[in-house]
Coordinates of C-alpha atoms in Angstrom, one line a residue:
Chain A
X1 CA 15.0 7.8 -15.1
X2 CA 15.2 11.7 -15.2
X3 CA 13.3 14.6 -15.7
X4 CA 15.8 16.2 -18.3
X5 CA 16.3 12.6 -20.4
X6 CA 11.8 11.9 -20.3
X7 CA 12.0 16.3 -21.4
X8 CA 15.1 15.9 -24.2
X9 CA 13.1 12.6 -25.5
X10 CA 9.9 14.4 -25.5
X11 CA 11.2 17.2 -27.2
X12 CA 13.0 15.0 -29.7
X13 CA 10.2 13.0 -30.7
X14 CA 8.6 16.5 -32.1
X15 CA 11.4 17.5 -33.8
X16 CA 13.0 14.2 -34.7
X17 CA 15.9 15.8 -35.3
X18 CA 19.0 15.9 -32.4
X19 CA 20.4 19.2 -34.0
X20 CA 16.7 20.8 -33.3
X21 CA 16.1 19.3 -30.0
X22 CA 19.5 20.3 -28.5
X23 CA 19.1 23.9 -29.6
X24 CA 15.0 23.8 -27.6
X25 CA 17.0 21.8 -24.7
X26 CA 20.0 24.2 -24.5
X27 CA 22.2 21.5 -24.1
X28 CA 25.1 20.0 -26.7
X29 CA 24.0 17.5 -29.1
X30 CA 26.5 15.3 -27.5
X31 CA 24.6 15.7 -23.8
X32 CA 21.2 15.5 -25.4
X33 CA 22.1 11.4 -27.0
X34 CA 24.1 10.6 -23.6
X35 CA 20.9 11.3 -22.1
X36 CA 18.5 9.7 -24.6
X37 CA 21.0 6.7 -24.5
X38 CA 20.8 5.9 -20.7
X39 CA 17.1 6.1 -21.3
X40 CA 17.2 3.7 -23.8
X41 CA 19.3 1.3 -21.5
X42 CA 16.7 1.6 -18.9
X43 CA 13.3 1.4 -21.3
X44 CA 15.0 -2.0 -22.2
X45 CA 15.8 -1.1 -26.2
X46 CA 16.3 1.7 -28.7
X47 CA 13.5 4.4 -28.2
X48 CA 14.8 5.9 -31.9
X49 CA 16.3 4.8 -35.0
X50 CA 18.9 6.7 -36.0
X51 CA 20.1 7.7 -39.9
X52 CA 21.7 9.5 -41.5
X53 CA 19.3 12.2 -42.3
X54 CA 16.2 10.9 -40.9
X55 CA 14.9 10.0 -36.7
X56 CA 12.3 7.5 -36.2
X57 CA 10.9 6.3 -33.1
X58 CA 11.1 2.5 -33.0
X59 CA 7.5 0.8 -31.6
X60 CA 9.0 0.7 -28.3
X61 CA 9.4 4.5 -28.5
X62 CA 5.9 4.9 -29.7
X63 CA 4.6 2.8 -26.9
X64 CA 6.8 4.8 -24.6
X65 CA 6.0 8.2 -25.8
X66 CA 2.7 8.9 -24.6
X67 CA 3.2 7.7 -21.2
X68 CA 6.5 10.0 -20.6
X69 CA 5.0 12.4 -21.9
X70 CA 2.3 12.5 -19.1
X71 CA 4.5 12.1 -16.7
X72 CA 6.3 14.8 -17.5
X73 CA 3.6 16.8 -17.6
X74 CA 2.9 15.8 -14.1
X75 CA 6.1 16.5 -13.1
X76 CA 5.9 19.9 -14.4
X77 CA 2.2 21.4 -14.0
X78 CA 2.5 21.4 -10.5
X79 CA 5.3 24.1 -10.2
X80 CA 2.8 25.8 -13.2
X81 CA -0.6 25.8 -10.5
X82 CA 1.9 27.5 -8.1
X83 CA 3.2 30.1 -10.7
X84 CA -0.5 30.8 -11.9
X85 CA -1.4 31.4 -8.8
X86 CA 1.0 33.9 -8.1
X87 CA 0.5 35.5 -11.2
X88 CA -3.6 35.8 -10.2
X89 CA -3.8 34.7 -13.9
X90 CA -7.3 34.3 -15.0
X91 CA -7.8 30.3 -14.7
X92 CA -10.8 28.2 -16.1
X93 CA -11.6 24.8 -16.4
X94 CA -14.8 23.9 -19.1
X95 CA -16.1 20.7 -18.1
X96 CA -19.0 18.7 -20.7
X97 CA -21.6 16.5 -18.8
X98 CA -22.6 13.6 -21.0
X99 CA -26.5 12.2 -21.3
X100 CA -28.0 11.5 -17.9
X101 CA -24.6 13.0 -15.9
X102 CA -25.3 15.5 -12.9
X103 CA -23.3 18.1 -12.4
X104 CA -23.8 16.8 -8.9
X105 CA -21.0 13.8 -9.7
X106 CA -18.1 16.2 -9.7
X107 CA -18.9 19.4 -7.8
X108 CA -17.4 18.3 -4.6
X109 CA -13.7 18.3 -6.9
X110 CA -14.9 21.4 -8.6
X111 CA -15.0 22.7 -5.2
X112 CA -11.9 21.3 -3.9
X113 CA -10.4 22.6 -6.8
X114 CA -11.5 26.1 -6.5
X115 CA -10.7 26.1 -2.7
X116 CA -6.7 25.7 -4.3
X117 CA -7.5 28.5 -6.7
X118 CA -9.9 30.7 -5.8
X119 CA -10.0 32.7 -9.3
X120 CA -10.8 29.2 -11.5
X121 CA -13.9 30.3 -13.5
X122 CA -15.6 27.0 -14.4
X123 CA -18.1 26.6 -16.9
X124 CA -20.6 23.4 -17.6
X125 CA -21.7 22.0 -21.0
X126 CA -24.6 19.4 -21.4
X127 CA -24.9 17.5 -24.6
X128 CA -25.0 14.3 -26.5
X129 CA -21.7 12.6 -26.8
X130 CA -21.1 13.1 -30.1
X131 CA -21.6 17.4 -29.5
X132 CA -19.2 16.9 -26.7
X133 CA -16.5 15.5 -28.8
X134 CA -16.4 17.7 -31.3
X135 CA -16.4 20.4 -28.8
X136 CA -13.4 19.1 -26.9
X137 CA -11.5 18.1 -30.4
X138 CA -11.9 22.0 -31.6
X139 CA -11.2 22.9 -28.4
X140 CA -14.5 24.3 -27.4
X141 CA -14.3 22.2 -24.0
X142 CA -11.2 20.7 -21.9
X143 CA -12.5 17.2 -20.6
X144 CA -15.7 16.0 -20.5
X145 CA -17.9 12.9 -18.4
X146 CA -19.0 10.6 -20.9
X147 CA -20.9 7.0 -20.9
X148 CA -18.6 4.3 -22.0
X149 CA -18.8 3.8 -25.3
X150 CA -17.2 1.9 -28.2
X151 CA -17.5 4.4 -30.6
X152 CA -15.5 6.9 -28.6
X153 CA -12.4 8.2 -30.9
X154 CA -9.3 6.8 -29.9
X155 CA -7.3 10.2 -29.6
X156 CA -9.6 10.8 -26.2
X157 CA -8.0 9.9 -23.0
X158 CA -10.3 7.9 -20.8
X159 CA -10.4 6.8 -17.2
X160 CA -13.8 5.1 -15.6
X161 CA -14.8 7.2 -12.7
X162 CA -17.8 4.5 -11.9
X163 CA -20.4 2.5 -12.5
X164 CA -23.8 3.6 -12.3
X165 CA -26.9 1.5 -12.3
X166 CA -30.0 1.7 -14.0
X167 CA -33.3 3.1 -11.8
X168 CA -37.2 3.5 -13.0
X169 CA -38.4 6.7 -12.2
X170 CA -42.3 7.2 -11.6
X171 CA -45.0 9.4 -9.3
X172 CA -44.9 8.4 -5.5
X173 CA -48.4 7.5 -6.6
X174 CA -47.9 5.0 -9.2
X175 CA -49.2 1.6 -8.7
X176 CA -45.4 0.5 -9.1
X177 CA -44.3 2.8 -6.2
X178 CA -45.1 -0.1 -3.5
X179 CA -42.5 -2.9 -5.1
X180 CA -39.2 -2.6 -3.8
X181 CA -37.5 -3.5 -6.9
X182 CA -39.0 -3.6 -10.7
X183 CA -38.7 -6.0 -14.1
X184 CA -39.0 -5.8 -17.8
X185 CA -42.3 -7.4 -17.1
X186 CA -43.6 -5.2 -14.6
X187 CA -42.8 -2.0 -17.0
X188 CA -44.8 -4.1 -20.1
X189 CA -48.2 -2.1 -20.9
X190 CA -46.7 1.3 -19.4
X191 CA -45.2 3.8 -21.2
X192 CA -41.7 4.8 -21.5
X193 CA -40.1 7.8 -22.0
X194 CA -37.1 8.3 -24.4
X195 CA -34.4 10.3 -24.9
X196 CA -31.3 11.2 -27.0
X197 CA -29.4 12.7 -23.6
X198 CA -31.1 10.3 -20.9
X199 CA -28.8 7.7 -20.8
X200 CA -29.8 5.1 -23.5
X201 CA -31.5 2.8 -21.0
X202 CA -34.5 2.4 -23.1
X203 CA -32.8 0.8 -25.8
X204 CA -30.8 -1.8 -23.8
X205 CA -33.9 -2.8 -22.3
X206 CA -36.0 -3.7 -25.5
X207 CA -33.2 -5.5 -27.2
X208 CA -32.5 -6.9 -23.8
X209 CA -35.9 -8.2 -23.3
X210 CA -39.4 -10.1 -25.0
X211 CA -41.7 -7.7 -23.9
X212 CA -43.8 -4.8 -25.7
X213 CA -43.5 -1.0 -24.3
X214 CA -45.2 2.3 -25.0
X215 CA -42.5 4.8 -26.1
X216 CA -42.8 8.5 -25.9
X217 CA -40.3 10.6 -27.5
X218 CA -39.0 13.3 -25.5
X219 CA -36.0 15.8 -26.4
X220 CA -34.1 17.6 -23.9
X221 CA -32.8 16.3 -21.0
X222 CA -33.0 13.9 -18.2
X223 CA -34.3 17.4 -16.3
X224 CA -37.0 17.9 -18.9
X225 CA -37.9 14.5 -18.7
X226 CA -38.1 14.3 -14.6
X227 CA -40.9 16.9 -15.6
X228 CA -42.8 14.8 -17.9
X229 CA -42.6 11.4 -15.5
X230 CA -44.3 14.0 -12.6
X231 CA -47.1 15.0 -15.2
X232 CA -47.8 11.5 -15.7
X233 CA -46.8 11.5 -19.5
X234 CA -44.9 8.0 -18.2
X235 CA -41.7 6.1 -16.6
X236 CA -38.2 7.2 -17.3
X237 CA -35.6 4.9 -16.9
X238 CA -32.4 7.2 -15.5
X239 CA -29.0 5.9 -13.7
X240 CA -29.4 5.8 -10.1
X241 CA -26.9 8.8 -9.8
X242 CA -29.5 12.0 -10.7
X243 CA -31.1 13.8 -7.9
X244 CA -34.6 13.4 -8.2
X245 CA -37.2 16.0 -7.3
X246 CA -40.3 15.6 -5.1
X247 CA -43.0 14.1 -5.8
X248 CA -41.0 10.9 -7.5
X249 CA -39.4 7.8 -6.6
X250 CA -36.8 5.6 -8.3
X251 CA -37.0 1.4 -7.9
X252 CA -34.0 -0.7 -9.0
X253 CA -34.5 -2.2 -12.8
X254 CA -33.3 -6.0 -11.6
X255 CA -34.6 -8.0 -14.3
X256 CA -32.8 -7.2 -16.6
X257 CA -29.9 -5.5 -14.8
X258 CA -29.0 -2.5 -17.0
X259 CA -25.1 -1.0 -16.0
X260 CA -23.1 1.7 -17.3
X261 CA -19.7 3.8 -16.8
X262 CA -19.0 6.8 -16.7
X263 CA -15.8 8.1 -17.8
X264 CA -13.6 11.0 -17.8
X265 CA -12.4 11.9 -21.1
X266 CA -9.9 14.8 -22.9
X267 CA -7.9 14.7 -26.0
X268 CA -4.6 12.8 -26.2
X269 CA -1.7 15.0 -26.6
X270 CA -3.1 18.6 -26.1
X271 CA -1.7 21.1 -23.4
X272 CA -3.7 21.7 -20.9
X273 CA -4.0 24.2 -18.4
X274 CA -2.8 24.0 -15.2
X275 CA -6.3 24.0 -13.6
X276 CA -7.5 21.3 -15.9
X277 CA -4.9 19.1 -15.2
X278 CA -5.3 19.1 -11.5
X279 CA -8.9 18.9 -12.2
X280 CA -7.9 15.5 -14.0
X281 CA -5.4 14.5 -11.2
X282 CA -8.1 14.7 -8.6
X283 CA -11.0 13.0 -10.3
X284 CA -8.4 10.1 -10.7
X285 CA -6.8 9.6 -7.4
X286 CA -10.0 9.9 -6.1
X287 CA -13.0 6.6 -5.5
X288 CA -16.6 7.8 -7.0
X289 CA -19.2 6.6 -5.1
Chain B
X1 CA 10.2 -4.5 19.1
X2 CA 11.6 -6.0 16.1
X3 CA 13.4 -3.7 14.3
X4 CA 11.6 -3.3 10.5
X5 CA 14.2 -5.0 8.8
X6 CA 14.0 -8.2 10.9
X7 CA 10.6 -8.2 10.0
X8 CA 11.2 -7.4 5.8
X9 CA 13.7 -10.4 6.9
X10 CA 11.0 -12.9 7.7
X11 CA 8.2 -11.2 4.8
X12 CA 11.4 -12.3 2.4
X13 CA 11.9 -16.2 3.6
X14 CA 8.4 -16.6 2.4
X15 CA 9.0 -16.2 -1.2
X16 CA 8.8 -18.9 -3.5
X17 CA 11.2 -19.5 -6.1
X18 CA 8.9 -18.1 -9.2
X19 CA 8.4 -14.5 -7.0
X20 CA 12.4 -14.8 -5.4
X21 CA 13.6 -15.6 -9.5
X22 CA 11.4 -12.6 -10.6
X23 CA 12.8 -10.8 -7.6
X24 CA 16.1 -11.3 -8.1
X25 CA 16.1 -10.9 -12.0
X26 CA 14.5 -7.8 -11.9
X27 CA 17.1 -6.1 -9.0
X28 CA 20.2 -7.1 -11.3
X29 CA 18.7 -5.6 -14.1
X30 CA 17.7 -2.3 -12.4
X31 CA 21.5 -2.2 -11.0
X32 CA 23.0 -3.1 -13.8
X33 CA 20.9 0.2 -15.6
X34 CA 21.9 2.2 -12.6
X35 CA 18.7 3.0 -11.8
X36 CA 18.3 5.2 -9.2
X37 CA 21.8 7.0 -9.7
X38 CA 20.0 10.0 -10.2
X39 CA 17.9 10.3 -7.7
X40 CA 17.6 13.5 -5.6
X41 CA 20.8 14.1 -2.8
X42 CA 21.9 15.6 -0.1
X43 CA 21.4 19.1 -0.6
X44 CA 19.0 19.1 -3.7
X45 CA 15.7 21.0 -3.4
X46 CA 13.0 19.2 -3.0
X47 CA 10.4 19.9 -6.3
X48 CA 7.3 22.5 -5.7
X49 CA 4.3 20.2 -6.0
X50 CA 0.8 20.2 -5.7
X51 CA -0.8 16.5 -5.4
X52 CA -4.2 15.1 -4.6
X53 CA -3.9 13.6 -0.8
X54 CA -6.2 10.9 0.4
X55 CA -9.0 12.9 1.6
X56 CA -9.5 14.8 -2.5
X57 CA -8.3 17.9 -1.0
X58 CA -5.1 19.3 -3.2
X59 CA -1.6 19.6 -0.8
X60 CA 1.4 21.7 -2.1
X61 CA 4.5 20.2 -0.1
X62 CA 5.5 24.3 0.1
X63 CA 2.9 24.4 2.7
X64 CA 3.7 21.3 4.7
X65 CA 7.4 22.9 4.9
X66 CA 5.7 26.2 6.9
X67 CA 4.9 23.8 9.7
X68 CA 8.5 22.6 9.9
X69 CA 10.6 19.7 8.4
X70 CA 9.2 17.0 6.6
X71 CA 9.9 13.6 5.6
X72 CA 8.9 12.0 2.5
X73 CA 8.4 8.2 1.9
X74 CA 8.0 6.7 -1.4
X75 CA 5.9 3.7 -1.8
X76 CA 5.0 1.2 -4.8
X77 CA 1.3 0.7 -3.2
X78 CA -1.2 -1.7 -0.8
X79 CA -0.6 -4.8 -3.0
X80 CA 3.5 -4.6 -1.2
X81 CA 4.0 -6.1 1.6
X82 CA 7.2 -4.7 1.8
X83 CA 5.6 -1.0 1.8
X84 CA 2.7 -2.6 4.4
X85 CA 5.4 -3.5 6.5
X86 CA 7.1 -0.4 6.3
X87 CA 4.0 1.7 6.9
X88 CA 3.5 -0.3 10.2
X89 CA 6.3 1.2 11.3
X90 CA 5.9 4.3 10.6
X91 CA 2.6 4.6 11.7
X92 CA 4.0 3.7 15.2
X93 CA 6.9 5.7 14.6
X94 CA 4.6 8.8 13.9
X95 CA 4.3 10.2 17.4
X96 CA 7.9 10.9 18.0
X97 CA 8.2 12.2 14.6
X98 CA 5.9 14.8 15.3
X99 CA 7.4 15.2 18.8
X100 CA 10.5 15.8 17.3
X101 CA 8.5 18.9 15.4
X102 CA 8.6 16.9 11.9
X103 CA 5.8 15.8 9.7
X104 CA 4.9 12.5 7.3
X105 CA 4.2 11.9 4.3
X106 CA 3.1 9.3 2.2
X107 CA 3.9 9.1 -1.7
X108 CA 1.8 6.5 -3.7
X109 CA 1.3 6.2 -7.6
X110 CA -1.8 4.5 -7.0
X111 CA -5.1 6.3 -7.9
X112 CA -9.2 5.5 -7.6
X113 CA -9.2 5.9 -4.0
X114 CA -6.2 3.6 -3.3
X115 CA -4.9 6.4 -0.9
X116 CA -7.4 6.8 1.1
X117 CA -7.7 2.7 0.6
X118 CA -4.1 2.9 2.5
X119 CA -5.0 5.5 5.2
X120 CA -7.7 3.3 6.6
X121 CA -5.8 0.0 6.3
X122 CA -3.2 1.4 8.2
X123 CA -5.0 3.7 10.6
X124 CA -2.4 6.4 8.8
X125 CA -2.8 9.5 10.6
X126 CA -0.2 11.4 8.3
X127 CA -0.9 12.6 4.8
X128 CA -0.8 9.9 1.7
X129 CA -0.6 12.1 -2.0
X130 CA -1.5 10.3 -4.9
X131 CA 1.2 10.7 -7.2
X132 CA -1.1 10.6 -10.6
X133 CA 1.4 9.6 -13.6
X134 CA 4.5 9.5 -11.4
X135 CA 5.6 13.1 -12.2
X136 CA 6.9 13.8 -8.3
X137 CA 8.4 10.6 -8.2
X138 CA 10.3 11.6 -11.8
X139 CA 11.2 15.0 -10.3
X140 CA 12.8 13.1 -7.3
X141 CA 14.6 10.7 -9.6
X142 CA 13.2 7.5 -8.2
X143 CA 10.8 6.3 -11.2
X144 CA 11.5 3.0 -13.0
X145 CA 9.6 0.8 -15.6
X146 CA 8.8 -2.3 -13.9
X147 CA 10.9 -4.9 -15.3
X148 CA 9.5 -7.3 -17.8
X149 CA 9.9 -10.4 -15.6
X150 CA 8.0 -8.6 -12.6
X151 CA 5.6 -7.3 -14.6
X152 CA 4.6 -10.8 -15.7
X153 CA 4.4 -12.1 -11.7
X154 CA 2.3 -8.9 -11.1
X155 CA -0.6 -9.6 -13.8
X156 CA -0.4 -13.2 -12.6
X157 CA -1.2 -12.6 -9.2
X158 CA -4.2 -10.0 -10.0
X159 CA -1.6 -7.2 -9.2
X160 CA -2.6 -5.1 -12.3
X161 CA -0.7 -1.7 -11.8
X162 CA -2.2 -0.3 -15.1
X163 CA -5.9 -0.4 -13.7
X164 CA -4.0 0.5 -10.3
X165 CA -2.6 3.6 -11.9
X166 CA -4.9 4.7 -14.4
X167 CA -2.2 4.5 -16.8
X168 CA -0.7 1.6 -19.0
X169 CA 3.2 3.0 -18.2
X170 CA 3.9 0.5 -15.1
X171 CA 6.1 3.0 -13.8
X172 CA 7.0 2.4 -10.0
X173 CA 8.6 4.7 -7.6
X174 CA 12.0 2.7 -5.5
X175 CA 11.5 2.9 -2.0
X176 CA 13.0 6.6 -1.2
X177 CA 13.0 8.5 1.9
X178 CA 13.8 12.0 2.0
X179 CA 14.0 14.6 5.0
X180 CA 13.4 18.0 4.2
X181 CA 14.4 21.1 6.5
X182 CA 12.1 23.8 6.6
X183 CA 13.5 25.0 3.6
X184 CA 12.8 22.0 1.3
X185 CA 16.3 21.2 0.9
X186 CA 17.3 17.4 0.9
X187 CA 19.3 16.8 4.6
X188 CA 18.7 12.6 4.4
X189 CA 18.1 10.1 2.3
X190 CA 17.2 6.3 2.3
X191 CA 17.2 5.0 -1.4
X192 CA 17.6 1.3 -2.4
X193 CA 17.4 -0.4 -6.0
X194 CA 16.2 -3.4 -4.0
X195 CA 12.3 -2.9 -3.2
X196 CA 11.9 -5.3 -0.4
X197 CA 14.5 -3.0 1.8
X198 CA 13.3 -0.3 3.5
X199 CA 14.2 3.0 6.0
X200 CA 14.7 1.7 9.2
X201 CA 12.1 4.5 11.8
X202 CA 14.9 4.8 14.0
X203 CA 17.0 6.3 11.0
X204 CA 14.6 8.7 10.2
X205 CA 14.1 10.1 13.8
X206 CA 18.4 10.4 14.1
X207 CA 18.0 12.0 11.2
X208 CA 15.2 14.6 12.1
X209 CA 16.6 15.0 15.6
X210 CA 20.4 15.9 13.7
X211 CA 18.8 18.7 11.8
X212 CA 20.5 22.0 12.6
X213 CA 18.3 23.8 15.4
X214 CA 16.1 26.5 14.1
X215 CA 15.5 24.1 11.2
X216 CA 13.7 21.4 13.2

């Protein structure tokens, strides 16, 4: 296929009308369905049915559409990075961090990232998921790190960047510190810390298991409640990804073994900037640890 | 040394029918929608682009082309053994393409580390770009949509391009070559609608060593 039949198709599946399209295109009407036909041939059936006074895209078109139109948009940020950068037009790239997600997993792209454009200005956002959404759907934030979830709207992209385990954090002192791995048994009688932005753990582990816990509520986030495990207030269970300070250690859960995902996420369909696409492009070629 | 295509050759007797049905099926049909017709020719420009190589670093070809020509190969991925075969070669064929003042390389449309999955396989010492959605490869004119048939053999055999690609499109590159003089402009080409053939190393050197002097 070719770039200017995937640009005429995308174009003409906003106006859905050939007249329209040709005009945006600068082409004749007559080039514009050439084109679209030999796309057609090669997708394997009609992309568009056409009447009289109305353009529809058949279901192979809407299957199609979303996937030309990203790699179109492949095809053509690249040259925009390069024209940016000559420009020395102000770039950014806002990125939200999901419950229990480091800024730690992504700064080595961030940096990468700011090596090829040295003006980016990036900005950070942590929050539940559902904050992070509604930032990125009023376009508040361009992608964000999210857990897997099956509540997740269906307009967000998603890729999985990785899996990431689930760890008990306690003191280096703690009776618990000297086991090399821990269970739902071991952690009955202590008390657990929970959170709304810590990563859920907690939950899975009561409904995944017989035994009783202490809870102790604690807002904020994972940070906030690294601080509380080191004053003794209790255990946190955290993915294995976070940094954790001194003075703490983290044991394998193993019994019950507690998994998550973390994905990349950004709204189907929306522009983006040429910063945030490569910021996409290189999370995804990319193998997270 | 064998010559590459003796050894695609061999790699192609060891079909069975249900892959060399698929095989077939699918190359008619590509012909038959003249895929490929438009892909990039002698003379074209070679597109700006900025890609993701193995290592996470971004590359923009424009500043390969500063060190002098450069050739670009197109492949579908690790799970080819057509492609494995063909980066054998060039991986011995490397040294006299930098002697003769060129550099290699890679184009894959496989993501998640796949690249740098490739580099290490292959002991690649040339540059692999992931080529996220396929947008170089539609620049270049060498993107197709897997045919249904081949599709079908893929999934069967655990070859799942969608999870390979980060994208549910099953777009594939043909197996291109193109050497670019210093100026990015298109001097050779190797392009086949049949994905088991491949450029032969020795073509690509004649080629690099024919470039006008003060290009090489």
């Amino acid at each position: 296929m070719e770039l200017h039949q995937v640009r005429y198709f995308v174009t003409l599946c906003r106006t859905l009308n050939f007249t329209r399209a040709a005009a945006e295109c600068n082409v004749t009407q007559p080039a514009l369905t050439r084109a679209i036909q030999r796309l057609e041939e090669e997708m394997g059936g009609p992309l568009l049915f056409r009447e009289r006074s109305l353009t529809q895209l058949t279901p192979l078109g809407r299957a199609m559409l979303p996937h030309l139109e990203a790699m179109l948009t492949a095809a053509e940020t690249a040259r925009r990075v390069a024209d940016e950068q000559l420009g020395r037009q102000q770039m950014s790239l806002r990125v939200g961090l999901g419950p229990a997600i480091a800024v730690a997993r992504v700064a080595d792209v961030v940096g990468r990232l700011i090596r090829f454009c040295p003006e980016l200005s990036v900005q950070f956002e942590e929050a539940g998921a559902p904050a992070l959404v509604d930032s990125m759907l009023s376009d508040m934030l361009d992608c964000a790190l999210l857990p897997d979830d099956p509540d997740l709207p269906d307009r967000l992209h998603r890729w999985k960047l990785c899996e990431e385990r689930c760890v008990v954090v306690l003191p280096a002192g703690h009776q618990l510190a000297a086991r090399d791995s821990l269970s739902a048994e071991d952690l009955a009688g202590e008390t657990l810390l929970v959170g709304e932005r810590c990563g859920g753990f907690v939950l899975r582990l009561i409904e995944a298991s017989a035994h009783a816990f202490t809870m102790r509520r604690c807002g904020g986030s994972w940070v906030q409640m690294l601080d509380l495990v080191a004053a003794g207030l209790g255990l946190a269970l955290l993915p294995d990804a976070l940094a954790i300070g001194a003075g703490l250690i983290s044991r394998p859960l193993t019994e019950p073994q507690l998994h998550r995902s973390v994905l990349l996420t950004l709204v189907a369909g929306r522009p983006q900037g040429a910063a945030v696409a490569q910021f996409v492009k290189l999370c995804r070629a990319r193998a997270f640890a | 040394m064998p010559r590459l295509h003796d050894k695609i050759l061999a790699q192609r007797r060891t079909m069975s029918d249900e892959v060399r049905l698929a095989y077939e099926v699918s190359v008619a049909e590509m012909r038959a929608h003249g895929i490929g017709s438009s892909a990039l020719r002698l003379g074209d420009r070679f597109p700006d682009i900025v890609l993701p190589n193995a290592e996470g670093d971004l590359i923009a070809t424009g500043d390969l082309l500063r060190r002098g020509p450069v050739v670009v190969t197109f492949f579908r991925g690790i799970w080819c053994p057509y492609c494995r075969l063909m980066l054998d070669a060039l991986v011995a064929a490397l040294p006299e393409i930098e002697a003769a003042g060129a550099s290699l390389i890679g184009i894959t449309p496989e993501t998640g580390g796949l690249a740098l999955t490739t580099k290490r396989n292959h002991h690649a010492a040339f540059e692999v770009l992931s080529d996220v959605d396929c947008g170089l490869g539609l620049g270049c004119g060498v993107v197709f949509r897997t045919p249904d048939i081949y599709r079908r053999l893929l999934l069967k055999y655990g070859n799942d391009l969608a999870a390979r690609h980060g994208n549910q499109a099953w777009f594939l590159p043909l197996p291109a070559v193109f050497v670019l003089d210093r100026d990015g402009i298109v001097r050779w080409r190797f392009l086949s609608v049949d994905f088991t053939e491949q450029a032969e190393p020795e073509d690509i050197l004649a080629a690099i060593r024919a470039l006008p002097s003060g290009a090489a």
